[in-house]
Amino acid sequence: VPIKAAVANWPLSAENAKKLQERSGLPKNLSFDLAEGIKLEMVLIPAGEFVMGSTEGYADEYPMSRVKIDKPFYMAKFEVTNSQYSLFDPAHQSGYISVYNKDQSRRGVAADHEKQPVIRVSWQESMAFCDWLSQKTGHKFTLPTEAKWEYACRAGSDTDMNYGNVATNFSRHANLADERIHSLTPRDSPKWIPSAKGVNDGVVATAPVAKYQANAWGLHDMHGNVCEWTLSGYEPYPYKAGSGEAGEKKVVRGGSFYDRPKRARSAFRLGYPKWQRVFNVGFRVVCEVPKNLVKK
C-alpha cells in the first residue's frame, strides 16, 4: 500500500492560503502590456511546503514527496491565449476541434478565438515563447516546474481538485468532459467520448480563459480547458527538484475539456515528446519576482 506523506501546517484552508499570499509583502498581481489591448496578468504564488503526488491515482503519482518551494514566484493568471501567442508567432493556428460523423460539412468547433487558450504548440515552441517574452519585458519567464505547477494548482488543498473531489460538480470551476462534449459526436454518431454524466459546464471545446472560478490564489483553469506543459521531464517519482529537465518527454498537467475529472486532478501527470503538438495541450508561464520588488 503506498505510504502517504505529511507536512506540518498543510493542507491550508482557502482563507489561510490567501493569508500566506498576503504575508509575503509582495504585490498580489503584476500586469505586463504586450500590445494594445493585450495584457499578461500574473498572480503571486507564495513560498511554502506541500505534499506532491497522490496514493489514490495512477502508479506514476507516487511515492508522495514533501516538496519545499523556497522562493515566491509569479504565475500567469490564465493559460496563454491565441491573441498573446500571435504576437510571437502570427502564423500559428490553433484551428478547430474535430467533430465525428461520416457526413460532416463543417470543420469542427473553433479553437482560434482571441481569448481561447492557444493549443497545438510543442514544448519547444512554448519555451521559445518564454524566451521572446523575457526579451520583450526584461523579466525572466519560463515554464513552471512540475512541483511549482502542482503547488500553485492546489493553493493549499490536498483534495483531488482544488475545489473538491472528482465527484464534485465542476460546472462553475472547470471546463472538463461533460454532457456538452457529445456535441462533437452529432446526430447518429456513437457517443463514445468518456464524459461526466449530468454536468454541463456550458462549453463544447476550449473556453475563453476567464470563464470559470479561480482557485484560492487567483489562478483560473488549473483544472481543465487545456493541459499545460511544464519544464520538467517525465520521470518516475519520488520527485527531485531539477530532475529530468533535459528529458525528451515533458510533463503536462491539469487535464482538458476532453478529460473527465480523474484525468484532471492536481496530481495527474502525462508525458509527451517535447516536439509534439497536441490538440488539447497549451501552457502558462511563470516569472521570477522582479528585482525591484525584492526586499533588501
Short mmCIF file of C-alpha atoms in Angstrom, two decimals:
data_model
loop_
_atom_site.label_atom_id
_atom_site.label_comp_id
_atom_site.label_asym_id
_atom_site.label_seq_id
_atom_site.Cartn_x
_atom_site.Cartn_y
_atom_site.Cartn_z
CA VAL A 1 0.00 0.00 0.00
CA PRO A 2 1.50 3.39 -0.99
CA ILE A 3 2.60 5.45 2.01
CA LYS A 4 1.12 8.91 2.47
CA ALA A 5 3.45 11.81 3.21
CA ALA A 6 2.72 14.72 5.54
CA VAL A 7 3.84 18.31 6.02
CA ALA A 8 3.25 20.38 9.17
CA ASN A 9 0.60 23.08 8.76
CA TRP A 10 -0.60 21.67 5.44
CA PRO A 11 -3.17 21.48 3.91
CA LEU A 12 -4.40 25.05 4.23
CA SER A 13 -7.92 26.35 4.18
CA ALA A 14 -8.69 28.75 1.33
CA GLU A 15 -8.65 31.58 3.88
CA ASN A 16 -5.21 30.61 5.23
CA ALA A 17 -3.87 30.12 1.69
CA LYS A 18 -4.86 33.71 0.92
CA LYS A 19 -3.23 34.91 4.16
CA LEU A 20 0.02 33.17 3.18
CA GLN A 21 -0.12 35.05 -0.11
CA GLU A 22 -0.74 38.36 1.68
CA ARG A 23 2.04 37.86 4.27
CA SER A 24 4.74 37.77 1.58
CA GLY A 25 4.68 41.55 1.39
CA LEU A 26 4.74 41.43 -2.42
CA PRO A 27 2.04 42.70 -4.79
CA LYS A 28 -0.58 40.02 -5.40
CA ASN A 29 -0.87 40.93 -9.09
CA LEU A 30 1.51 42.04 -11.82
CA SER A 31 0.49 43.07 -15.33
CA PHE A 32 2.60 43.37 -18.48
CA ASP A 33 1.38 45.25 -21.56
CA LEU A 34 2.31 43.15 -24.59
CA ALA A 35 0.42 45.16 -27.22
CA GLU A 36 -2.54 47.50 -27.41
CA GLY A 37 -5.38 45.73 -25.62
CA ILE A 38 -3.29 42.62 -24.85
CA LYS A 39 -2.02 42.17 -21.30
CA LEU A 40 -0.28 39.35 -19.48
CA GLU A 41 -1.67 39.13 -15.94
CA MET A 42 0.40 37.41 -13.26
CA VAL A 43 -0.52 36.23 -9.75
CA LEU A 44 1.80 35.86 -6.76
CA ILE A 45 2.46 32.31 -5.58
CA PRO A 46 3.97 32.45 -2.07
CA ALA A 47 6.81 30.25 -0.84
CA GLY A 48 5.78 27.21 1.16
CA GLU A 49 5.88 23.45 1.58
CA PHE A 50 3.37 20.84 0.43
CA VAL A 51 2.89 17.16 -0.33
CA MET A 52 3.23 16.36 -4.04
CA GLY A 53 1.56 13.38 -5.65
CA SER A 54 -1.22 11.02 -4.65
CA THR A 55 -1.64 7.50 -3.29
CA GLU A 56 -5.06 7.19 -4.89
CA GLY A 57 -4.30 7.95 -8.52
CA TYR A 58 -2.15 6.25 -11.13
CA ALA A 59 1.16 4.50 -10.46
CA ASP A 60 3.25 7.45 -11.71
CA GLU A 61 1.79 9.71 -9.00
CA TYR A 62 3.59 8.08 -6.06
CA PRO A 63 5.56 7.76 -3.86
CA MET A 64 4.39 11.10 -2.50
CA SER A 65 7.06 13.71 -1.72
CA ARG A 66 7.42 16.60 0.66
CA VAL A 67 8.42 19.50 -1.57
CA LYS A 68 9.56 22.95 -0.48
CA ILE A 69 9.04 25.96 -2.73
CA ASP A 70 11.84 28.14 -1.40
CA LYS A 71 11.01 31.42 -3.09
CA PRO A 72 7.80 33.15 -4.12
CA PHE A 73 7.19 33.50 -7.85
CA TYR A 74 4.57 34.83 -10.23
CA MET A 75 2.39 32.61 -12.41
CA ALA A 76 0.12 33.63 -15.26
CA LYS A 77 -3.44 34.06 -14.08
CA PHE A 78 -4.64 32.42 -17.31
CA GLU A 79 -3.36 29.99 -19.90
CA VAL A 80 -1.56 31.75 -22.79
CA THR A 81 -4.23 32.87 -25.23
CA ASN A 82 -4.31 32.88 -29.02
CA SER A 83 -4.05 36.69 -29.04
CA GLN A 84 -0.94 36.63 -26.82
CA TYR A 85 0.75 33.85 -28.77
CA SER A 86 0.02 35.53 -32.11
CA LEU A 87 2.30 38.41 -31.10
CA PHE A 88 5.15 35.88 -31.06
CA ASP A 89 4.03 33.71 -34.00
CA PRO A 90 1.41 35.38 -36.24
CA ALA A 91 1.27 32.30 -38.49
CA HIS A 92 0.22 29.88 -35.76
CA GLN A 93 -3.29 28.44 -35.96
CA SER A 94 -4.99 26.67 -33.07
CA GLY A 95 -7.55 25.58 -35.65
CA TYR A 96 -10.63 23.52 -34.86
CA ILE A 97 -11.61 20.62 -32.64
CA SER A 98 -12.90 17.91 -34.95
CA VAL A 99 -16.44 16.62 -34.90
CA TYR A 100 -17.06 12.96 -35.65
CA ASN A 101 -19.67 11.76 -38.13
CA LYS A 102 -19.45 10.30 -41.62
CA ASP A 103 -21.41 13.20 -43.15
CA GLN A 104 -19.67 16.36 -41.92
CA SER A 105 -19.86 19.60 -43.86
CA ARG A 106 -18.05 21.80 -41.30
CA ARG A 107 -14.51 21.80 -39.95
CA GLY A 108 -15.48 21.42 -36.31
CA VAL A 109 -15.62 23.63 -33.22
CA ALA A 110 -13.42 26.74 -33.48
CA ALA A 111 -10.43 26.92 -31.11
CA ASP A 112 -8.83 30.02 -32.59
CA HIS A 113 -10.74 32.89 -30.96
CA GLU A 114 -8.61 35.54 -29.27
CA LYS A 115 -9.50 34.67 -25.66
CA GLN A 116 -9.28 30.89 -26.07
CA PRO A 117 -6.05 29.25 -24.92
CA VAL A 118 -3.51 28.51 -27.63
CA ILE A 119 -3.26 24.79 -28.49
CA ARG A 120 -1.17 22.62 -30.82
CA VAL A 121 2.07 24.21 -29.60
CA SER A 122 5.03 21.99 -28.73
CA TRP A 123 7.10 22.25 -25.56
CA GLN A 124 9.90 23.68 -27.69
CA GLU A 125 7.61 26.38 -29.08
CA SER A 126 6.31 27.15 -25.58
CA MET A 127 9.87 27.67 -24.35
CA ALA A 128 10.63 29.86 -27.37
CA PHE A 129 7.60 32.00 -26.44
CA CYS A 130 9.03 32.32 -22.91
CA ASP A 131 12.36 33.50 -24.34
CA TRP A 132 10.57 36.04 -26.53
CA LEU A 133 8.55 37.22 -23.51
CA SER A 134 11.72 37.59 -21.42
CA GLN A 135 13.33 39.75 -24.11
CA LYS A 136 10.19 41.83 -24.57
CA THR A 137 9.60 42.55 -20.86
CA GLY A 138 13.10 42.40 -19.39
CA HIS A 139 11.94 39.81 -16.84
CA LYS A 140 12.85 36.13 -16.70
CA PHE A 141 9.94 33.98 -17.97
CA THR A 142 9.85 30.21 -18.30
CA LEU A 143 7.51 27.24 -17.84
CA PRO A 144 6.72 26.11 -14.28
CA THR A 145 8.46 23.03 -12.95
CA GLU A 146 6.12 20.17 -12.21
CA ALA A 147 6.39 20.93 -8.48
CA LYS A 148 5.61 24.62 -8.91
CA TRP A 149 2.65 23.75 -11.12
CA GLU A 150 1.09 21.34 -8.63
CA TYR A 151 1.78 23.63 -5.66
CA ALA A 152 0.12 26.55 -7.46
CA CYS A 153 -2.79 24.39 -8.62
CA ARG A 154 -3.50 23.05 -5.13
CA ALA A 155 -3.35 26.50 -3.49
CA GLY A 156 -3.22 24.82 -0.10
CA SER A 157 -5.63 21.97 -0.85
CA ASP A 158 -4.92 18.25 -0.55
CA THR A 159 -8.11 17.08 -2.27
CA ASP A 160 -8.33 15.63 -5.80
CA MET A 161 -9.18 19.03 -7.24
CA ASN A 162 -8.58 22.42 -5.65
CA TYR A 163 -12.36 22.85 -5.40
CA GLY A 164 -13.26 19.37 -4.08
CA ASN A 165 -13.05 15.77 -5.28
CA VAL A 166 -13.65 14.03 -8.60
CA ALA A 167 -17.39 13.71 -7.85
CA THR A 168 -17.85 17.46 -7.20
CA ASN A 169 -19.98 19.24 -9.81
CA PHE A 170 -17.34 21.12 -11.78
CA SER A 171 -19.64 23.25 -13.94
CA ARG A 172 -18.62 26.54 -12.23
CA HIS A 173 -14.98 25.59 -11.67
CA ALA A 174 -13.59 23.85 -14.75
CA ASN A 175 -14.06 23.04 -18.41
CA LEU A 176 -13.93 19.23 -18.45
CA ALA A 177 -15.59 16.41 -20.40
CA ASP A 178 -19.28 16.91 -19.62
CA GLU A 179 -22.62 16.37 -21.37
CA ARG A 180 -21.69 19.05 -23.94
CA ILE A 181 -18.70 17.05 -25.21
CA HIS A 182 -21.16 14.89 -27.13
CA SER A 183 -21.74 17.81 -29.47
CA LEU A 184 -18.52 16.54 -31.07
CA THR A 185 -20.38 13.33 -31.99
CA PRO A 186 -23.55 14.76 -33.58
CA ARG A 187 -26.68 13.10 -34.88
CA ASP A 188 -26.39 9.32 -35.20
CA SER A 189 -22.71 9.04 -34.22
CA PRO A 190 -21.97 6.79 -31.22
CA LYS A 191 -21.45 8.86 -28.06
CA TRP A 192 -18.05 7.29 -27.43
CA ILE A 193 -16.15 10.15 -25.76
CA PRO A 194 -15.93 9.37 -22.00
CA SER A 195 -17.68 12.11 -20.02
CA ALA A 196 -19.13 13.05 -16.65
CA LYS A 197 -22.85 12.43 -16.61
CA GLY A 198 -25.31 15.13 -15.58
CA VAL A 199 -22.80 18.02 -15.67
CA ASN A 200 -22.92 20.94 -18.11
CA ASP A 201 -20.05 23.43 -17.99
CA GLY A 202 -21.50 25.39 -20.90
CA VAL A 203 -18.73 24.80 -23.46
CA VAL A 204 -18.06 22.09 -26.06
CA ALA A 205 -14.31 22.60 -26.68
CA THR A 206 -11.89 25.20 -25.27
CA ALA A 207 -13.41 28.09 -23.32
CA PRO A 208 -12.40 31.75 -23.03
CA VAL A 209 -9.80 31.83 -20.24
CA ALA A 210 -11.71 33.88 -17.65
CA LYS A 211 -14.94 31.86 -17.75
CA TYR A 212 -14.55 29.69 -14.63
CA GLN A 213 -13.87 30.42 -10.96
CA ALA A 214 -10.28 30.90 -9.81
CA ASN A 215 -8.58 28.90 -7.06
CA ALA A 216 -7.64 30.42 -3.69
CA TRP A 217 -4.57 32.15 -5.17
CA GLY A 218 -6.44 33.62 -8.12
CA LEU A 219 -5.44 31.18 -10.89
CA HIS A 220 -8.01 30.13 -13.48
CA ASP A 221 -8.28 26.84 -15.40
CA MET A 222 -5.65 24.91 -13.46
CA HIS A 223 -8.10 22.03 -13.91
CA GLY A 224 -9.38 21.55 -17.43
CA ASN A 225 -9.69 23.76 -20.52
CA VAL A 226 -6.28 22.70 -21.87
CA CYS A 227 -3.48 20.56 -20.50
CA GLU A 228 -0.34 22.60 -19.72
CA TRP A 229 3.32 21.95 -20.48
CA THR A 230 5.77 22.06 -17.58
CA LEU A 231 9.53 22.48 -17.54
CA SER A 232 10.07 19.03 -16.06
CA GLY A 233 10.93 15.77 -17.76
CA TYR A 234 8.54 12.84 -17.36
CA GLU A 235 10.36 10.66 -14.83
CA PRO A 236 9.31 8.26 -12.07
CA TYR A 237 8.69 9.60 -8.56
CA PRO A 238 9.83 10.40 -5.92
CA TYR A 239 10.10 13.90 -7.31
CA LYS A 240 13.51 15.54 -7.18
CA ALA A 241 13.99 19.24 -7.80
CA GLY A 242 15.62 19.83 -11.17
CA SER A 243 15.33 16.21 -12.26
CA GLY A 244 14.56 15.38 -15.84
CA GLU A 245 14.61 18.90 -17.20
CA ALA A 246 16.79 17.71 -20.06
CA GLY A 247 14.48 14.77 -20.83
CA GLU A 248 12.95 14.20 -24.26
CA LYS A 249 9.50 13.61 -22.77
CA LYS A 250 7.98 16.51 -20.88
CA VAL A 251 5.20 16.51 -18.30
CA VAL A 252 1.82 18.07 -19.00
CA ARG A 253 -0.60 18.80 -16.19
CA GLY A 254 -4.17 19.80 -15.44
CA GLY A 255 -6.35 17.91 -17.92
CA SER A 256 -8.50 19.48 -20.60
CA PHE A 257 -12.01 19.93 -21.98
CA TYR A 258 -11.61 16.40 -23.35
CA ASP A 259 -10.88 14.77 -19.97
CA ARG A 260 -13.03 13.62 -17.11
CA PRO A 261 -12.11 14.86 -13.60
CA LYS A 262 -9.96 11.79 -12.83
CA ARG A 263 -7.54 12.87 -15.58
CA ALA A 264 -7.50 16.49 -14.42
CA ARG A 265 -6.66 16.03 -10.73
CA SER A 266 -3.97 18.15 -9.08
CA ALA A 267 -1.60 15.14 -9.07
CA PHE A 268 -2.36 13.72 -12.54
CA ARG A 269 0.60 13.57 -14.95
CA LEU A 270 1.12 12.80 -18.62
CA GLY A 271 4.27 12.84 -20.73
CA TYR A 272 4.63 13.91 -24.37
CA PRO A 273 7.74 14.29 -26.57
CA LYS A 274 8.88 17.91 -26.47
CA TRP A 275 8.45 18.30 -30.25
CA GLN A 276 4.82 17.09 -30.27
CA ARG A 277 1.90 19.43 -30.93
CA VAL A 278 -1.24 18.15 -29.21
CA PHE A 279 -4.85 19.16 -29.88
CA ASN A 280 -5.64 19.75 -26.18
CA VAL A 281 -2.28 20.98 -24.84
CA GLY A 282 -1.26 24.59 -24.27
CA PHE A 283 0.73 26.26 -21.49
CA ARG A 284 1.02 29.05 -18.95
CA VAL A 285 4.15 30.91 -17.88
CA VAL A 286 5.89 31.80 -14.64
CA CYS A 287 8.35 34.58 -13.86
CA GLU A 288 10.78 35.37 -11.09
CA VAL A 289 9.90 38.14 -8.65
CA PRO A 290 11.17 41.35 -10.30
CA LYS A 291 14.34 42.60 -8.60
CA ASN A 292 12.82 45.99 -7.82
CA LEU A 293 10.20 44.23 -5.65
CA VAL A 294 12.67 42.13 -3.65
CA LYS A 295 13.19 43.48 -0.12
CA LYS A 296 16.83 44.16 0.71
#
